[in-house]
mmCIF file of C-alpha atoms in Angstrom:
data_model
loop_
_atom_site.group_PDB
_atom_site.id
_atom_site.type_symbol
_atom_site.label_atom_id
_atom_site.label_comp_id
_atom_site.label_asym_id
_atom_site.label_seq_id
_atom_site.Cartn_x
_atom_site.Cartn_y
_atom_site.Cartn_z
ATOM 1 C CA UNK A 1 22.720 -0.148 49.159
ATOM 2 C CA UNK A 2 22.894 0.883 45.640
ATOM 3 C CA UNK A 3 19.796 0.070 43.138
ATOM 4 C CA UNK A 4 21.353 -1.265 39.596
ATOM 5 C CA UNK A 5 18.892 -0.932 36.849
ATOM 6 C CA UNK A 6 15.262 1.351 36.651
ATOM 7 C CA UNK A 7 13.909 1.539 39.764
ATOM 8 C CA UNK A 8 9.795 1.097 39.692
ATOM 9 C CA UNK A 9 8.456 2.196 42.776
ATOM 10 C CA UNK A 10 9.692 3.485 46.575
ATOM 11 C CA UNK A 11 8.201 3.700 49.551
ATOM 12 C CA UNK A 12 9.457 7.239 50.423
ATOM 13 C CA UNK A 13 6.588 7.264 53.798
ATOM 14 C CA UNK A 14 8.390 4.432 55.449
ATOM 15 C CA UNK A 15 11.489 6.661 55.658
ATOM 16 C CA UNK A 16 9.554 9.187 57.430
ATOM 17 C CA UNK A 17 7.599 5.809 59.613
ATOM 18 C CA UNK A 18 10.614 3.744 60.684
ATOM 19 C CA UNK A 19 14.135 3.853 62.000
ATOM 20 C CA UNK A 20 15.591 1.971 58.815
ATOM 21 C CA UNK A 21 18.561 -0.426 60.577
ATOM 22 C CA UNK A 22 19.596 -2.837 57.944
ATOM 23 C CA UNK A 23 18.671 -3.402 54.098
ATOM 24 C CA UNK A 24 18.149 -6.670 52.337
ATOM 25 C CA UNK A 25 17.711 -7.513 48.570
ATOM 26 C CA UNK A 26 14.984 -10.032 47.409
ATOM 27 C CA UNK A 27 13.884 -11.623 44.218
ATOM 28 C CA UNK A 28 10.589 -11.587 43.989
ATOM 29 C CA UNK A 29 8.358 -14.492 42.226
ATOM 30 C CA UNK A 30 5.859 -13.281 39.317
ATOM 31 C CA UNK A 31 3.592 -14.110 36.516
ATOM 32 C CA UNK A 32 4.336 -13.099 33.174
ATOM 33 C CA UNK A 33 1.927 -10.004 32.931
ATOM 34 C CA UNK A 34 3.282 -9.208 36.566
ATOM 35 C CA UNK A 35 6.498 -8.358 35.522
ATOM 36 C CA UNK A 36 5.279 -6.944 31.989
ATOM 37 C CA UNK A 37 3.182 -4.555 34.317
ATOM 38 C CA UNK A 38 5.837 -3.265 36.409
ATOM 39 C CA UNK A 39 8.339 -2.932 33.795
ATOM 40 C CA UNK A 40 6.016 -0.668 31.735
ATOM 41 C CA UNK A 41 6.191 1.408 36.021
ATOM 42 C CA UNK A 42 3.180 -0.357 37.192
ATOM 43 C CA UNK A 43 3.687 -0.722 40.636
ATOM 44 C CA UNK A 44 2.687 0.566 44.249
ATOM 45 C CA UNK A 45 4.464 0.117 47.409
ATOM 46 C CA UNK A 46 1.753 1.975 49.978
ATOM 47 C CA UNK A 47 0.560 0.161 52.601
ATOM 48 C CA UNK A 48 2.725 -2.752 51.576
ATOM 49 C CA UNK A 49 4.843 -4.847 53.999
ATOM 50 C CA UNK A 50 6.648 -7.954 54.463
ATOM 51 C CA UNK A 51 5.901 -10.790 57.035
ATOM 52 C CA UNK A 52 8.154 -14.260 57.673
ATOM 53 C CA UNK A 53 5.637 -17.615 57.827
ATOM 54 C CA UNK A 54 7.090 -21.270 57.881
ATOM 55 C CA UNK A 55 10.420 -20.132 56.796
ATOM 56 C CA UNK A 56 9.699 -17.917 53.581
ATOM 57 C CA UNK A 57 9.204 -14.240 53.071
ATOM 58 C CA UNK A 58 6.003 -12.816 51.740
ATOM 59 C CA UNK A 59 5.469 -9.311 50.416
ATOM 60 C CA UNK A 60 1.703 -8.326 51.068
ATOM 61 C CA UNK A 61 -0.592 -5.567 50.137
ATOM 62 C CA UNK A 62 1.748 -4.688 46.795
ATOM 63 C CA UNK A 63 0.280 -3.436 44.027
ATOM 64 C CA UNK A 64 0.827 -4.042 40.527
ATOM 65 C CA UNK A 65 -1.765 -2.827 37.611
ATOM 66 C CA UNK A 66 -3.343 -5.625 35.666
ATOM 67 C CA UNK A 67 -1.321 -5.863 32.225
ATOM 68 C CA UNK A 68 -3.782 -3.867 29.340
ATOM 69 C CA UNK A 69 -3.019 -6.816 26.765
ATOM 70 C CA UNK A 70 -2.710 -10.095 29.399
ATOM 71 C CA UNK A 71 -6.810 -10.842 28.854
ATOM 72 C CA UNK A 72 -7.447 -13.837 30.521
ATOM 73 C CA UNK A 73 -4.127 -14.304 31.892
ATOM 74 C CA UNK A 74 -4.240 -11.454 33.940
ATOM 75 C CA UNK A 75 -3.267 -11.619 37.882
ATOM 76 C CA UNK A 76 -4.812 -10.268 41.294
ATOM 77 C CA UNK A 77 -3.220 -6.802 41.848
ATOM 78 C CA UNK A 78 -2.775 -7.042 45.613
ATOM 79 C CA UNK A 79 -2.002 -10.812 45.531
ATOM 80 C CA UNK A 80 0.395 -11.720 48.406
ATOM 81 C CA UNK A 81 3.954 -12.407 46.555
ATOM 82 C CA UNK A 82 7.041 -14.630 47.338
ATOM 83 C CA UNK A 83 10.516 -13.044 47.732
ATOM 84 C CA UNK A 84 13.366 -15.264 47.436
ATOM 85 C CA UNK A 85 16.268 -14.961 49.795
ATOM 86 C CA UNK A 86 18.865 -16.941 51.511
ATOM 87 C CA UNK A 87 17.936 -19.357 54.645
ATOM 88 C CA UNK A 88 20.720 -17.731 56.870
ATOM 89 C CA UNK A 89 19.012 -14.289 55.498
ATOM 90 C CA UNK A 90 15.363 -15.742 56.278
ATOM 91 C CA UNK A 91 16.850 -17.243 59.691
ATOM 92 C CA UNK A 92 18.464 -14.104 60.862
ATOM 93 C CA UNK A 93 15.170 -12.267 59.508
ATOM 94 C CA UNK A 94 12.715 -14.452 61.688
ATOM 95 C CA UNK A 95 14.888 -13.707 65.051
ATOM 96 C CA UNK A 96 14.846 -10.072 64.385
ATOM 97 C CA UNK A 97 11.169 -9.589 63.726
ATOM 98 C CA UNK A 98 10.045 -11.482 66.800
ATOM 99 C CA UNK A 99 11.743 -8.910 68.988
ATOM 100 C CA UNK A 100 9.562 -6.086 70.088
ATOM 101 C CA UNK A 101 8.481 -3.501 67.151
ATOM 102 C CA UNK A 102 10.548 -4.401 64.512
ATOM 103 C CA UNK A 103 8.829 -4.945 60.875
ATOM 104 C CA UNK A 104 10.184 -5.385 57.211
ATOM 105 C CA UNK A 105 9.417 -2.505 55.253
ATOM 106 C CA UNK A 106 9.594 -2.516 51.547
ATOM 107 C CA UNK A 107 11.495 0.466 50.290
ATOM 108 C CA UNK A 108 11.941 0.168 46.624
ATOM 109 C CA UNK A 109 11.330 -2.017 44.093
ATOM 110 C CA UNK A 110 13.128 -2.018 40.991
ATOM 111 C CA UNK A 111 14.745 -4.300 37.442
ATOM 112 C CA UNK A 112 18.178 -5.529 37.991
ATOM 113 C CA UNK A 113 19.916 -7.682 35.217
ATOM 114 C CA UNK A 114 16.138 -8.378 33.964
ATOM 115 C CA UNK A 115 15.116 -9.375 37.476
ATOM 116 C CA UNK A 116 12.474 -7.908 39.546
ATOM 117 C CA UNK A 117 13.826 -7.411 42.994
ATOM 118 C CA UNK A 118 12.802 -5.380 46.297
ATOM 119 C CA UNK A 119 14.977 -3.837 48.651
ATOM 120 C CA UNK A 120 13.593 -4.897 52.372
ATOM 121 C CA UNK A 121 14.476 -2.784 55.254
ATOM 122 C CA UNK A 122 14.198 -4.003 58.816
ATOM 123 C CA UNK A 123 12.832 -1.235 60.633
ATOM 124 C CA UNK A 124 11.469 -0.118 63.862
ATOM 125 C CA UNK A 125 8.128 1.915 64.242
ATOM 126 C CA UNK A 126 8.859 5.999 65.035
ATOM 127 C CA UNK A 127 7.219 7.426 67.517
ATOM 128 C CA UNK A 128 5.398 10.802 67.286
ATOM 129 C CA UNK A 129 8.067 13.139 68.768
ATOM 130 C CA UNK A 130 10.516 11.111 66.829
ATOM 131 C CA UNK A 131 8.966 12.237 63.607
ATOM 132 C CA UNK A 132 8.909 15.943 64.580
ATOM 133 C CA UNK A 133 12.337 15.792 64.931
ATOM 134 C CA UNK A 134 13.216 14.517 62.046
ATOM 135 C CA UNK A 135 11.046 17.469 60.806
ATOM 136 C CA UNK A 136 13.138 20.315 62.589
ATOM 137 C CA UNK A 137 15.984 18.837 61.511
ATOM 138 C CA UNK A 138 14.935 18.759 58.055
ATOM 139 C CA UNK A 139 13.723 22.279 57.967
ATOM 140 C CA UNK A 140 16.757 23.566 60.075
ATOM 141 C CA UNK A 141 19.338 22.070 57.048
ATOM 142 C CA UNK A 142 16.990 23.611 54.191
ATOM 143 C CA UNK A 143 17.264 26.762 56.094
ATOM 144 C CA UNK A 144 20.785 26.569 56.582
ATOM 145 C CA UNK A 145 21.163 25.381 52.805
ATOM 146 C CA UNK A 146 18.883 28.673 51.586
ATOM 147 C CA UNK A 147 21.550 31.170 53.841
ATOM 148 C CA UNK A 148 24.265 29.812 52.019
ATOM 149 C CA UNK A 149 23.200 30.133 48.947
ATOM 150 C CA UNK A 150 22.049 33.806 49.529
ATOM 151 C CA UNK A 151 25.650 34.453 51.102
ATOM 152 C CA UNK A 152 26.943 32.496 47.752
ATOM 153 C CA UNK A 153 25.299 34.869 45.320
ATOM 154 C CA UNK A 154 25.930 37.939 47.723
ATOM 155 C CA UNK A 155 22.657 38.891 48.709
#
């Protein structure tokens, strides 16, 4: 799925972490020196993720750097935050996590038409040998990439 608009943070270790299967999109609810703070690039995915209680998505463990000029006003920085989504969203959400190892992973988190909104993906836990593979495969394609562009130049 395509991210409209300046993206703020990604998670680029849940990638490596979890098979990504499907992507949602979800609003997320904020104070005002919230979104001041992560539109000045104030925010922090790691360790972050996404749990379903009495039918409503919550984002926990986010960061976002207090605001230098909210004072008083300022919020929590790991406070656990609402994301808005659909019901049939939320419904199909809540059958998928309860199966065995799946988990919503927030990927990115970024402005869209003045909106602060997170890209969930449902995901499902890699295993060790899973992640070296992805690791041979990785290096085998820079490899392959680096030969042809030694052939290219005529080395």
């Amino acid at each position: 799925m395509a991210t409209e608009g300046k993206l703020i943070a990604q998670n680029k270790k849940a990638r490596h972490d979890y098979h990504i299967e499907e992507t949602y999109e979800a609003g997320m609810v904020l104070t005002g020196t919230e979104i001041k703070s992560l539109r000045n690039g104030r925010g922090n995915l790691k360790d972050s993720f996404a749990r379903v209680s009495n039918g409503e998505v919550w984002l926990h463990n986010m960061h976002i750097s207090p605001y230098e000029q909210g004072n008083r006003y300022n919020h929590d920085p790991v406070r656990t935050r609402k994301l808005l989504m659909h019901k049939k969203e939320i419904d199909k959400l809540i059958g998928l996590t309860r199966e065995k190892g799946y988990t919503l992973v927030p990927l990115k988190i970024y402005i869209k038409n003045g909106f602060a909104k997170t890209l969930l993906g449902l995901g499902k836990g890699k295993k060790k040998y899973d992640k070296r593979e992805d690791l041979k495969k990785k290096d085998a394609k820079r490899e392959i990439q680096r030969a042809f562009k030694d052939s290219q130049l005529g080395r």
